[in-house]
């Protein structure tokens, strides 16, 4: 089995938006963790807290609001599908609106990752700085 082989945009657009968000959550977390690990030799507890401050619904919702107009048509479609998905879960201490926006944002990250659009993914992730 190959470690990673990108799928077509068409295949990704037919995937369940919550599946895309599931992958996007992992991508976002790994991006932040990687940056922290390379930045300095932090204690694990400090790295976990710093990661949690970025990879949370409130922060992701703000980033989604900031970037939505710059999303491509496909990214906007994926975002809206993710945001409007029916979930039976809500993050602790987050508003329902932020949680839905964060799910949409994570769906976009998952879509970009799975389709191998690494430059675009990197650009979007770098906007949080």
PDB file of C-alpha atoms in Angstrom:
ATOM      1  CA  UNK A   1       0.000   0.000   0.000  1.00  0.00           C
ATOM      2  CA  UNK A   2       1.251   3.429  -0.936  1.00  0.00           C
ATOM      3  CA  UNK A   3       1.627   5.885   1.957  1.00  0.00           C
ATOM      4  CA  UNK A   4      -0.162   8.687   0.137  1.00  0.00           C
ATOM      5  CA  UNK A   5      -1.582   8.968  -3.339  1.00  0.00           C
ATOM      6  CA  UNK A   6      -3.665  12.048  -4.115  1.00  0.00           C
ATOM      7  CA  UNK A   7      -7.205  11.555  -5.343  1.00  0.00           C
ATOM      8  CA  UNK A   8      -8.890  13.564  -8.084  1.00  0.00           C
ATOM      9  CA  UNK A   9     -10.766  16.746  -7.275  1.00  0.00           C
ATOM     10  CA  UNK A  10     -13.924  15.072  -8.557  1.00  0.00           C
ATOM     11  CA  UNK A  11     -13.459  12.160  -6.130  1.00  0.00           C
ATOM     12  CA  UNK A  12     -12.851  14.581  -3.257  1.00  0.00           C
ATOM     13  CA  UNK A  13     -15.926  16.632  -4.109  1.00  0.00           C
ATOM     14  CA  UNK A  14     -18.050  13.477  -3.830  1.00  0.00           C
ATOM     15  CA  UNK A  15     -16.649  12.577  -0.413  1.00  0.00           C
ATOM     16  CA  UNK A  16     -18.655  13.205   2.712  1.00  0.00           C
ATOM     17  CA  UNK A  17     -17.770  16.688   3.985  1.00  0.00           C
ATOM     18  CA  UNK A  18     -17.308  15.355   7.522  1.00  0.00           C
ATOM     19  CA  UNK A  19     -14.740  12.867   6.225  1.00  0.00           C
ATOM     20  CA  UNK A  20     -12.869  15.751   4.596  1.00  0.00           C
ATOM     21  CA  UNK A  21     -13.063  17.667   7.892  1.00  0.00           C
ATOM     22  CA  UNK A  22     -11.742  14.649   9.802  1.00  0.00           C
ATOM     23  CA  UNK A  23      -8.656  14.595   7.570  1.00  0.00           C
ATOM     24  CA  UNK A  24      -8.372  18.389   7.646  1.00  0.00           C
ATOM     25  CA  UNK A  25      -8.356  18.428  11.444  1.00  0.00           C
ATOM     26  CA  UNK A  26      -5.378  16.074  11.438  1.00  0.00           C
ATOM     27  CA  UNK A  27      -3.592  18.119   8.767  1.00  0.00           C
ATOM     28  CA  UNK A  28      -4.066  21.353  10.710  1.00  0.00           C
ATOM     29  CA  UNK A  29      -2.912  19.784  13.957  1.00  0.00           C
ATOM     30  CA  UNK A  30       0.163  18.261  12.320  1.00  0.00           C
ATOM     31  CA  UNK A  31       1.057  21.579  10.669  1.00  0.00           C
ATOM     32  CA  UNK A  32       0.922  23.422  14.006  1.00  0.00           C
ATOM     33  CA  UNK A  33       2.741  20.649  15.896  1.00  0.00           C
ATOM     34  CA  UNK A  34       5.453  20.500  13.253  1.00  0.00           C
ATOM     35  CA  UNK A  35       5.980  24.264  13.475  1.00  0.00           C
ATOM     36  CA  UNK A  36       6.229  24.162  17.248  1.00  0.00           C
ATOM     37  CA  UNK A  37       8.612  21.208  17.222  1.00  0.00           C
ATOM     38  CA  UNK A  38      10.940  22.990  14.809  1.00  0.00           C
ATOM     39  CA  UNK A  39      10.666  26.361  16.530  1.00  0.00           C
ATOM     40  CA  UNK A  40      12.112  25.403  19.888  1.00  0.00           C
ATOM     41  CA  UNK A  41      12.534  22.580  22.339  1.00  0.00           C
ATOM     42  CA  UNK A  42       9.295  23.072  24.243  1.00  0.00           C
ATOM     43  CA  UNK A  43       8.011  20.774  26.915  1.00  0.00           C
ATOM     44  CA  UNK A  44       5.264  18.515  25.625  1.00  0.00           C
ATOM     45  CA  UNK A  45       2.645  20.086  27.869  1.00  0.00           C
ATOM     46  CA  UNK A  46       3.458  23.568  26.545  1.00  0.00           C
ATOM     47  CA  UNK A  47       3.338  22.332  22.945  1.00  0.00           C
ATOM     48  CA  UNK A  48      -0.042  20.706  23.555  1.00  0.00           C
ATOM     49  CA  UNK A  49      -1.480  23.918  25.027  1.00  0.00           C
ATOM     50  CA  UNK A  50      -0.083  26.020  22.182  1.00  0.00           C
ATOM     51  CA  UNK A  51      -1.482  23.600  19.586  1.00  0.00           C
ATOM     52  CA  UNK A  52      -4.881  23.587  21.292  1.00  0.00           C
ATOM     53  CA  UNK A  53      -4.992  27.399  21.164  1.00  0.00           C
ATOM     54  CA  UNK A  54      -4.661  27.324  17.368  1.00  0.00           C
ATOM     55  CA  UNK A  55      -6.471  24.126  16.436  1.00  0.00           C
ATOM     56  CA  UNK A  56      -9.767  25.040  18.039  1.00  0.00           C
ATOM     57  CA  UNK A  57     -13.122  26.025  16.624  1.00  0.00           C
ATOM     58  CA  UNK A  58     -12.949  29.711  17.567  1.00  0.00           C
ATOM     59  CA  UNK A  59      -9.584  30.261  15.850  1.00  0.00           C
ATOM     60  CA  UNK A  60     -10.511  28.181  12.813  1.00  0.00           C
ATOM     61  CA  UNK A  61     -13.824  30.050  12.456  1.00  0.00           C
ATOM     62  CA  UNK A  62     -12.045  33.413  12.445  1.00  0.00           C
ATOM     63  CA  UNK A  63      -9.600  32.147   9.833  1.00  0.00           C
ATOM     64  CA  UNK A  64     -12.470  30.809   7.710  1.00  0.00           C
ATOM     65  CA  UNK A  65     -14.210  34.193   7.853  1.00  0.00           C
ATOM     66  CA  UNK A  66     -10.970  35.919   6.868  1.00  0.00           C
ATOM     67  CA  UNK A  67     -10.258  33.585   3.942  1.00  0.00           C
ATOM     68  CA  UNK A  68     -13.686  32.699   2.549  1.00  0.00           C
ATOM     69  CA  UNK A  69     -13.660  35.353  -0.198  1.00  0.00           C
ATOM     70  CA  UNK A  70     -10.233  34.166  -1.359  1.00  0.00           C
ATOM     71  CA  UNK A  71     -11.322  30.511  -1.574  1.00  0.00           C
ATOM     72  CA  UNK A  72     -11.710  29.081  -5.058  1.00  0.00           C
ATOM     73  CA  UNK A  73     -15.197  28.089  -6.173  1.00  0.00           C
ATOM     74  CA  UNK A  74     -14.460  24.447  -5.304  1.00  0.00           C
ATOM     75  CA  UNK A  75     -13.069  25.415  -1.880  1.00  0.00           C
ATOM     76  CA  UNK A  76     -16.135  27.540  -1.151  1.00  0.00           C
ATOM     77  CA  UNK A  77     -18.361  24.634  -2.108  1.00  0.00           C
ATOM     78  CA  UNK A  78     -16.461  22.262   0.177  1.00  0.00           C
ATOM     79  CA  UNK A  79     -16.482  24.831   2.985  1.00  0.00           C
ATOM     80  CA  UNK A  80     -20.241  25.342   2.743  1.00  0.00           C
ATOM     81  CA  UNK A  81     -20.893  21.600   2.648  1.00  0.00           C
ATOM     82  CA  UNK A  82     -18.743  21.144   5.748  1.00  0.00           C
ATOM     83  CA  UNK A  83     -20.271  24.092   7.551  1.00  0.00           C
ATOM     84  CA  UNK A  84     -23.801  22.912   6.793  1.00  0.00           C
ATOM     85  CA  UNK A  85     -23.174  19.253   7.655  1.00  0.00           C
ATOM     86  CA  UNK A  86     -25.288  17.788  10.370  1.00  0.00           C
ATOM     87  CA  UNK A  87     -23.100  16.767  13.266  1.00  0.00           C
ATOM     88  CA  UNK A  88     -24.187  15.412  16.593  1.00  0.00           C
ATOM     89  CA  UNK A  89     -21.098  16.697  18.346  1.00  0.00           C
ATOM     90  CA  UNK A  90     -20.012  20.089  19.586  1.00  0.00           C
ATOM     91  CA  UNK A  91     -16.632  21.058  20.940  1.00  0.00           C
ATOM     92  CA  UNK A  92     -16.492  22.070  24.573  1.00  0.00           C
ATOM     93  CA  UNK A  93     -16.590  25.808  25.243  1.00  0.00           C
ATOM     94  CA  UNK A  94     -17.284  26.688  21.587  1.00  0.00           C
ATOM     95  CA  UNK A  95     -20.362  28.228  20.011  1.00  0.00           C
ATOM     96  CA  UNK A  96     -22.352  26.168  17.544  1.00  0.00           C
ATOM     97  CA  UNK A  97     -21.666  28.770  14.832  1.00  0.00           C
ATOM     98  CA  UNK A  98     -17.893  28.617  15.396  1.00  0.00           C
ATOM     99  CA  UNK A  99     -17.984  24.826  15.433  1.00  0.00           C
ATOM    100  CA  UNK A 100     -19.818  24.720  12.085  1.00  0.00           C
ATOM    101  CA  UNK A 101     -17.422  27.234  10.509  1.00  0.00           C
ATOM    102  CA  UNK A 102     -14.449  25.285  11.852  1.00  0.00           C
ATOM    103  CA  UNK A 103     -15.851  22.091  10.353  1.00  0.00           C
ATOM    104  CA  UNK A 104     -16.110  23.858   6.993  1.00  0.00           C
ATOM    105  CA  UNK A 105     -12.551  25.139   7.296  1.00  0.00           C
ATOM    106  CA  UNK A 106     -11.250  21.678   8.188  1.00  0.00           C
ATOM    107  CA  UNK A 107     -13.151  20.221   5.211  1.00  0.00           C
ATOM    108  CA  UNK A 108     -11.273  22.624   2.917  1.00  0.00           C
ATOM    109  CA  UNK A 109      -7.944  21.552   4.437  1.00  0.00           C
ATOM    110  CA  UNK A 110      -8.871  17.891   4.000  1.00  0.00           C
ATOM    111  CA  UNK A 111      -9.939  18.508   0.407  1.00  0.00           C
ATOM    112  CA  UNK A 112      -6.661  20.252  -0.445  1.00  0.00           C
ATOM    113  CA  UNK A 113      -4.576  17.604   1.267  1.00  0.00           C
ATOM    114  CA  UNK A 114      -6.337  14.642  -0.311  1.00  0.00           C
ATOM    115  CA  UNK A 115      -6.129  16.174  -3.780  1.00  0.00           C
ATOM    116  CA  UNK A 116      -2.419  16.878  -3.406  1.00  0.00           C
ATOM    117  CA  UNK A 117      -2.769  20.664  -3.621  1.00  0.00           C
ATOM    118  CA  UNK A 118       0.094  21.203  -1.197  1.00  0.00           C
ATOM    119  CA  UNK A 119       1.064  24.721  -2.282  1.00  0.00           C
ATOM    120  CA  UNK A 120      -2.490  25.965  -1.828  1.00  0.00           C
ATOM    121  CA  UNK A 121      -2.770  24.100   1.483  1.00  0.00           C
ATOM    122  CA  UNK A 122       0.473  25.663   2.683  1.00  0.00           C
ATOM    123  CA  UNK A 123      -0.727  29.126   1.657  1.00  0.00           C
ATOM    124  CA  UNK A 124      -3.989  28.754   3.611  1.00  0.00           C
ATOM    125  CA  UNK A 125      -2.268  27.368   6.705  1.00  0.00           C
ATOM    126  CA  UNK A 126       0.278  30.189   6.669  1.00  0.00           C
ATOM    127  CA  UNK A 127      -2.523  32.775   6.867  1.00  0.00           C
ATOM    128  CA  UNK A 128      -3.000  32.032  10.567  1.00  0.00           C
ATOM    129  CA  UNK A 129       0.285  33.704  11.397  1.00  0.00           C
TER     130      UNK A 129
END
